[in-house]
Every structure is written in structure tokens, then in C-alpha cells.
JSON list of C-alpha atoms in Angstrom, two decimals:
[
{"chain": "A", "resi": 18, "resn": "MET", "atom": "CA", "xyz": [99.08, 113.98, 156.44]},
{"chain": "A", "resi": 19, "resn": "ILE", "atom": "CA", "xyz": [101.29, 117.05, 156.59]},
{"chain": "A", "resi": 20, "resn": "TYR", "atom": "CA", "xyz": [104.19, 114.83, 155.57]},
{"chain": "A", "resi": 21, "resn": "PHE", "atom": "CA", "xyz": [102.24, 113.74, 152.44]},
{"chain": "A", "resi": 22, "resn": "ALA", "atom": "CA", "xyz": [101.41, 117.35, 151.56]},
{"chain": "A", "resi": 23, "resn": "VAL", "atom": "CA", "xyz": [105.03, 118.39, 151.87]},
{"chain": "A", "resi": 24, "resn": "ILE", "atom": "CA", "xyz": [106.26, 115.54, 149.70]},
{"chain": "A", "resi": 25, "resn": "ALA", "atom": "CA", "xyz": [103.47, 116.02, 147.13]},
{"chain": "A", "resi": 26, "resn": "ASN", "atom": "CA", "xyz": [104.49, 119.66, 146.71]},
{"chain": "A", "resi": 27, "resn": "SER", "atom": "CA", "xyz": [108.22, 119.00, 146.78]},
{"chain": "A", "resi": 28, "resn": "LYS", "atom": "CA", "xyz": [110.27, 120.26, 143.83]},
{"chain": "A", "resi": 29, "resn": "ALA", "atom": "CA", "xyz": [111.12, 116.75, 142.64]},
{"chain": "A", "resi": 30, "resn": "CYS", "atom": "CA", "xyz": [107.46, 115.72, 142.63]},
{"chain": "A", "resi": 31, "resn": "VAL", "atom": "CA", "xyz": [106.35, 118.89, 140.80]},
{"chain": "A", "resi": 32, "resn": "ASP", "atom": "CA", "xyz": [109.20, 118.48, 138.31]},
{"chain": "A", "resi": 33, "resn": "GLY", "atom": "CA", "xyz": [108.25, 114.83, 137.78]},
{"chain": "A", "resi": 34, "resn": "LEU", "atom": "CA", "xyz": [104.63, 115.75, 137.13]},
{"chain": "A", "resi": 35, "resn": "GLN", "atom": "CA", "xyz": [105.71, 118.49, 134.70]},
{"chain": "A", "resi": 36, "resn": "ALA", "atom": "CA", "xyz": [108.01, 116.04, 132.88]},
{"chain": "A", "resi": 37, "resn": "GLN", "atom": "CA", "xyz": [105.19, 113.50, 132.68]},
{"chain": "A", "resi": 38, "resn": "LYS", "atom": "CA", "xyz": [102.83, 116.14, 131.24]},
{"chain": "A", "resi": 39, "resn": "GLU", "atom": "CA", "xyz": [105.41, 117.22, 128.64]},
{"chain": "A", "resi": 40, "resn": "CYS", "atom": "CA", "xyz": [106.06, 113.61, 127.72]},
{"chain": "A", "resi": 41, "resn": "GLN", "atom": "CA", "xyz": [102.33, 113.00, 127.19]},
{"chain": "A", "resi": 42, "resn": "GLU", "atom": "CA", "xyz": [102.07, 116.12, 125.00]},
{"chain": "A", "resi": 43, "resn": "VAL", "atom": "CA", "xyz": [105.06, 115.07, 122.93]},
{"chain": "A", "resi": 44, "resn": "ASN", "atom": "CA", "xyz": [103.63, 111.55, 122.68]},
{"chain": "A", "resi": 45, "resn": "GLN", "atom": "CA", "xyz": [100.29, 112.90, 121.46]},
{"chain": "A", "resi": 46, "resn": "HIS", "atom": "CA", "xyz": [102.02, 115.13, 118.91]},
{"chain": "A", "resi": 47, "resn": "VAL", "atom": "CA", "xyz": [104.11, 112.19, 117.61]},
{"chain": "A", "resi": 48, "resn": "GLN", "atom": "CA", "xyz": [100.97, 110.07, 117.47]},
{"chain": "A", "resi": 49, "resn": "ARG", "atom": "CA", "xyz": [99.20, 112.73, 115.36]},
{"chain": "A", "resi": 50, "resn": "GLN", "atom": "CA", "xyz": [102.15, 112.89, 113.01]},
{"chain": "A", "resi": 51, "resn": "LEU", "atom": "CA", "xyz": [102.20, 109.12, 112.71]},
{"chain": "A", "resi": 52, "resn": "THR", "atom": "CA", "xyz": [98.48, 109.09, 111.92]},
{"chain": "A", "resi": 53, "resn": "GLN", "atom": "CA", "xyz": [98.94, 111.72, 109.24]},
{"chain": "A", "resi": 54, "resn": "ALA", "atom": "CA", "xyz": [101.86, 109.82, 107.76]},
{"chain": "A", "resi": 55, "resn": "GLN", "atom": "CA", "xyz": [99.81, 106.59, 107.68]},
{"chain": "A", "resi": 56, "resn": "GLU", "atom": "CA", "xyz": [96.90, 108.39, 106.00]},
{"chain": "A", "resi": 57, "resn": "LEU", "atom": "CA", "xyz": [99.27, 109.92, 103.40]},
{"chain": "A", "resi": 58, "resn": "LEU", "atom": "CA", "xyz": [100.86, 106.49, 102.80]},
{"chain": "A", "resi": 59, "resn": "ASN", "atom": "CA", "xyz": [97.40, 104.98, 102.25]},
{"chain": "A", "resi": 60, "resn": "GLU", "atom": "CA", "xyz": [96.57, 107.75, 99.75]},
{"chain": "A", "resi": 61, "resn": "LYS", "atom": "CA", "xyz": [99.88, 107.21, 97.90]},
{"chain": "A", "resi": 62, "resn": "LYS", "atom": "CA", "xyz": [99.23, 103.45, 97.81]},
{"chain": "A", "resi": 63, "resn": "ALA", "atom": "CA", "xyz": [95.80, 104.09, 96.26]},
{"chain": "A", "resi": 64, "resn": "GLU", "atom": "CA", "xyz": [97.39, 106.46, 93.73]},
{"chain": "A", "resi": 65, "resn": "ALA", "atom": "CA", "xyz": [100.02, 103.83, 92.91]},
{"chain": "A", "resi": 66, "resn": "ALA", "atom": "CA", "xyz": [97.37, 101.19, 92.40]},
{"chain": "A", "resi": 67, "resn": "THR", "atom": "CA", "xyz": [95.52, 103.51, 90.05]},
{"chain": "A", "resi": 68, "resn": "CYS", "atom": "CA", "xyz": [98.74, 104.23, 88.15]},
{"chain": "A", "resi": 69, "resn": "LYS", "atom": "CA", "xyz": [99.52, 100.53, 87.89]},
{"chain": "A", "resi": 70, "resn": "GLN", "atom": "CA", "xyz": [96.03, 99.85, 86.49]},
{"chain": "A", "resi": 71, "resn": "ALA", "atom": "CA", "xyz": [96.46, 102.69, 84.00]},
{"chain": "A", "resi": 72, "resn": "VAL", "atom": "CA", "xyz": [99.74, 101.15, 82.87]},
{"chain": "A", "resi": 73, "resn": "VAL", "atom": "CA", "xyz": [98.09, 97.77, 82.40]},
{"chain": "A", "resi": 74, "resn": "THR", "atom": "CA", "xyz": [95.21, 99.37, 80.39]},
{"chain": "A", "resi": 75, "resn": "LEU", "atom": "CA", "xyz": [97.64, 101.40, 78.28]},
{"chain": "A", "resi": 76, "resn": "ARG", "atom": "CA", "xyz": [99.80, 98.33, 77.55]},
{"chain": "A", "resi": 77, "resn": "ASP", "atom": "CA", "xyz": [96.72, 96.40, 76.49]},
{"chain": "A", "resi": 78, "resn": "SER", "atom": "CA", "xyz": [95.65, 99.27, 74.22]},
{"chain": "A", "resi": 79, "resn": "LEU", "atom": "CA", "xyz": [99.14, 99.49, 72.80]},
{"chain": "A", "resi": 80, "resn": "LYS", "atom": "CA", "xyz": [99.20, 95.78, 71.98]},
{"chain": "A", "resi": 81, "resn": "LYS", "atom": "CA", "xyz": [95.81, 96.09, 70.25]},
{"chain": "A", "resi": 82, "resn": "GLU", "atom": "CA", "xyz": [96.98, 99.11, 68.27]},
{"chain": "A", "resi": 83, "resn": "GLN", "atom": "CA", "xyz": [100.23, 97.37, 67.30]},
{"chain": "A", "resi": 84, "resn": "ALA", "atom": "CA", "xyz": [98.24, 94.34, 66.15]},
{"chain": "A", "resi": 85, "resn": "ARG", "atom": "CA", "xyz": [95.95, 96.65, 64.10]},
{"chain": "A", "resi": 86, "resn": "VAL", "atom": "CA", "xyz": [98.97, 98.34, 62.57]},
{"chain": "A", "resi": 87, "resn": "GLU", "atom": "CA", "xyz": [100.46, 94.98, 61.61]},
{"chain": "A", "resi": 88, "resn": "GLU", "atom": "CA", "xyz": [97.13, 93.96, 60.10]},
{"chain": "A", "resi": 89, "resn": "LEU", "atom": "CA", "xyz": [96.89, 97.15, 58.08]},
{"chain": "A", "resi": 90, "resn": "GLN", "atom": "CA", "xyz": [100.52, 96.82, 56.99]},
{"chain": "A", "resi": 91, "resn": "GLY", "atom": "CA", "xyz": [99.66, 93.31, 55.84]},
{"chain": "A", "resi": 92, "resn": "HIS", "atom": "CA", "xyz": [96.75, 94.68, 53.80]},
{"chain": "A", "resi": 93, "resn": "ASN", "atom": "CA", "xyz": [99.05, 97.35, 52.34]},
{"chain": "A", "resi": 94, "resn": "GLN", "atom": "CA", "xyz": [101.54, 94.67, 51.39]},
{"chain": "A", "resi": 95, "resn": "ASP", "atom": "CA", "xyz": [98.78, 92.54, 49.88]},
{"chain": "A", "resi": 96, "resn": "TRP", "atom": "CA", "xyz": [97.63, 95.50, 47.83]},
{"chain": "A", "resi": 97, "resn": "ALA", "atom": "CA", "xyz": [101.16, 96.34, 46.77]},
{"chain": "A", "resi": 98, "resn": "ASP", "atom": "CA", "xyz": [101.69, 92.75, 45.71]},
{"chain": "A", "resi": 99, "resn": "SER", "atom": "CA", "xyz": [98.34, 92.73, 43.92]},
{"chain": "A", "resi": 100, "resn": "SER", "atom": "CA", "xyz": [99.25, 95.99, 42.20]},
{"chain": "A", "resi": 101, "resn": "SER", "atom": "CA", "xyz": [102.55, 94.63, 40.90]},
{"chain": "A", "resi": 102, "resn": "ASP", "atom": "CA", "xyz": [100.96, 91.32, 39.87]},
{"chain": "A", "resi": 103, "resn": "SER", "atom": "CA", "xyz": [97.74, 92.46, 38.25]},
{"chain": "A", "resi": 104, "resn": "ARG", "atom": "CA", "xyz": [98.16, 96.20, 37.85]},
{"chain": "A", "resi": 105, "resn": "PHE", "atom": "CA", "xyz": [94.81, 96.59, 39.58]},
{"chain": "A", "resi": 106, "resn": "GLU", "atom": "CA", "xyz": [92.89, 94.80, 36.87]},
{"chain": "A", "resi": 107, "resn": "ALA", "atom": "CA", "xyz": [89.21, 95.37, 37.27]},
{"chain": "A", "resi": 108, "resn": "SER", "atom": "CA", "xyz": [87.29, 92.34, 38.41]},
{"chain": "A", "resi": 109, "resn": "GLY", "atom": "CA", "xyz": [84.31, 93.23, 36.23]},
{"chain": "A", "resi": 110, "resn": "PRO", "atom": "CA", "xyz": [83.57, 95.18, 33.09]},
{"chain": "A", "resi": 111, "resn": "GLY", "atom": "CA", "xyz": [83.88, 98.93, 33.49]},
{"chain": "A", "resi": 112, "resn": "GLN", "atom": "CA", "xyz": [85.25, 98.77, 37.09]},
{"chain": "A", "resi": 113, "resn": "SER", "atom": "CA", "xyz": [87.80, 101.51, 37.75]},
{"chain": "A", "resi": 114, "resn": "ARG", "atom": "CA", "xyz": [90.95, 101.22, 39.80]},
{"chain": "A", "resi": 115, "resn": "HIS", "atom": "CA", "xyz": [89.22, 103.29, 42.53]},
{"chain": "A", "resi": 116, "resn": "ASP", "atom": "CA", "xyz": [86.20, 100.99, 42.46]},
{"chain": "A", "resi": 117, "resn": "HIS", "atom": "CA", "xyz": [88.49, 97.97, 42.67]},
{"chain": "A", "resi": 118, "resn": "MET", "atom": "CA", "xyz": [90.22, 99.37, 45.80]},
{"chain": "A", "resi": 119, "resn": "ALA", "atom": "CA", "xyz": [86.89, 100.24, 47.40]},
{"chain": "A", "resi": 120, "resn": "THR", "atom": "CA", "xyz": [85.70, 96.69, 46.76]},
{"chain": "A", "resi": 121, "resn": "ARG", "atom": "CA", "xyz": [88.86, 95.29, 48.36]},
{"chain": "A", "resi": 122, "resn": "CYS", "atom": "CA", "xyz": [88.44, 97.53, 51.43]},
{"chain": "A", "resi": 123, "resn": "ARG", "atom": "CA", "xyz": [84.83, 96.38, 51.89]},
{"chain": "A", "resi": 124, "resn": "GLU", "atom": "CA", "xyz": [85.87, 92.77, 51.47]},
{"chain": "A", "resi": 125, "resn": "ASP", "atom": "CA", "xyz": [88.57, 93.22, 54.13]},
{"chain": "A", "resi": 126, "resn": "GLY", "atom": "CA", "xyz": [86.19, 94.96, 56.48]},
{"chain": "A", "resi": 127, "resn": "ILE", "atom": "CA", "xyz": [88.12, 98.23, 56.44]},
{"chain": "A", "resi": 128, "resn": "ALA", "atom": "CA", "xyz": [85.68, 100.59, 54.73]}
]
């Protein structure tokens, strides 16, 4: 029994227990850092997913806007062609050039 008490309190044993305690503390610290890094990574992944979805939405909107611009450019070209062909002749008696354009816009669903 005395032998065990002497060995348990020996410098090597005390140093070993101290080293083990320090190792556990470092391990816990590293584990906390890893957990924080994983949480941050998950947050950044969620942000990236949101950004990717925003890009998809913006691309879709851009395509729609480009299609609308092309449609309106087509209408403009049609009107320009009509202007050079018919000089905006009125389609009925007493219809002004402005009335003619307003009628065309309504027919094309623009006004």
C-alpha cells in the first residue's frame, strides 16, 4: 500500500497526469474550434445556395426582359416599315396619325 502511494505521487506519475489533463484541454479547445468552423461552413453553404438561386432567378428575368425587348423592337420595326409604306394612312375617315398609332398599340396589346 505504501509502495502504491509512493508510486502514485512520483514525479513521473504527476507529470503524466498533468500532460493528460493538458492534452484533454487542448483536445476540447480544438473540438470547439472544429465545431465553430463546421457551423460557419454550413452558414456559408446556405448563403451560396441562396446566391445560386438568386442568379437563376435573375437569369430567368433577364431572358424574359430580352425577349420583351426583342418583341418591342419587332413592333418598332413593323411600325417603321408601316410608316415608310403607308405614311401612317388612317384606317378610317378622320383618324389622325396619333389615333392610328394608339389603335395599333391596342391591337398589339401594348397600350
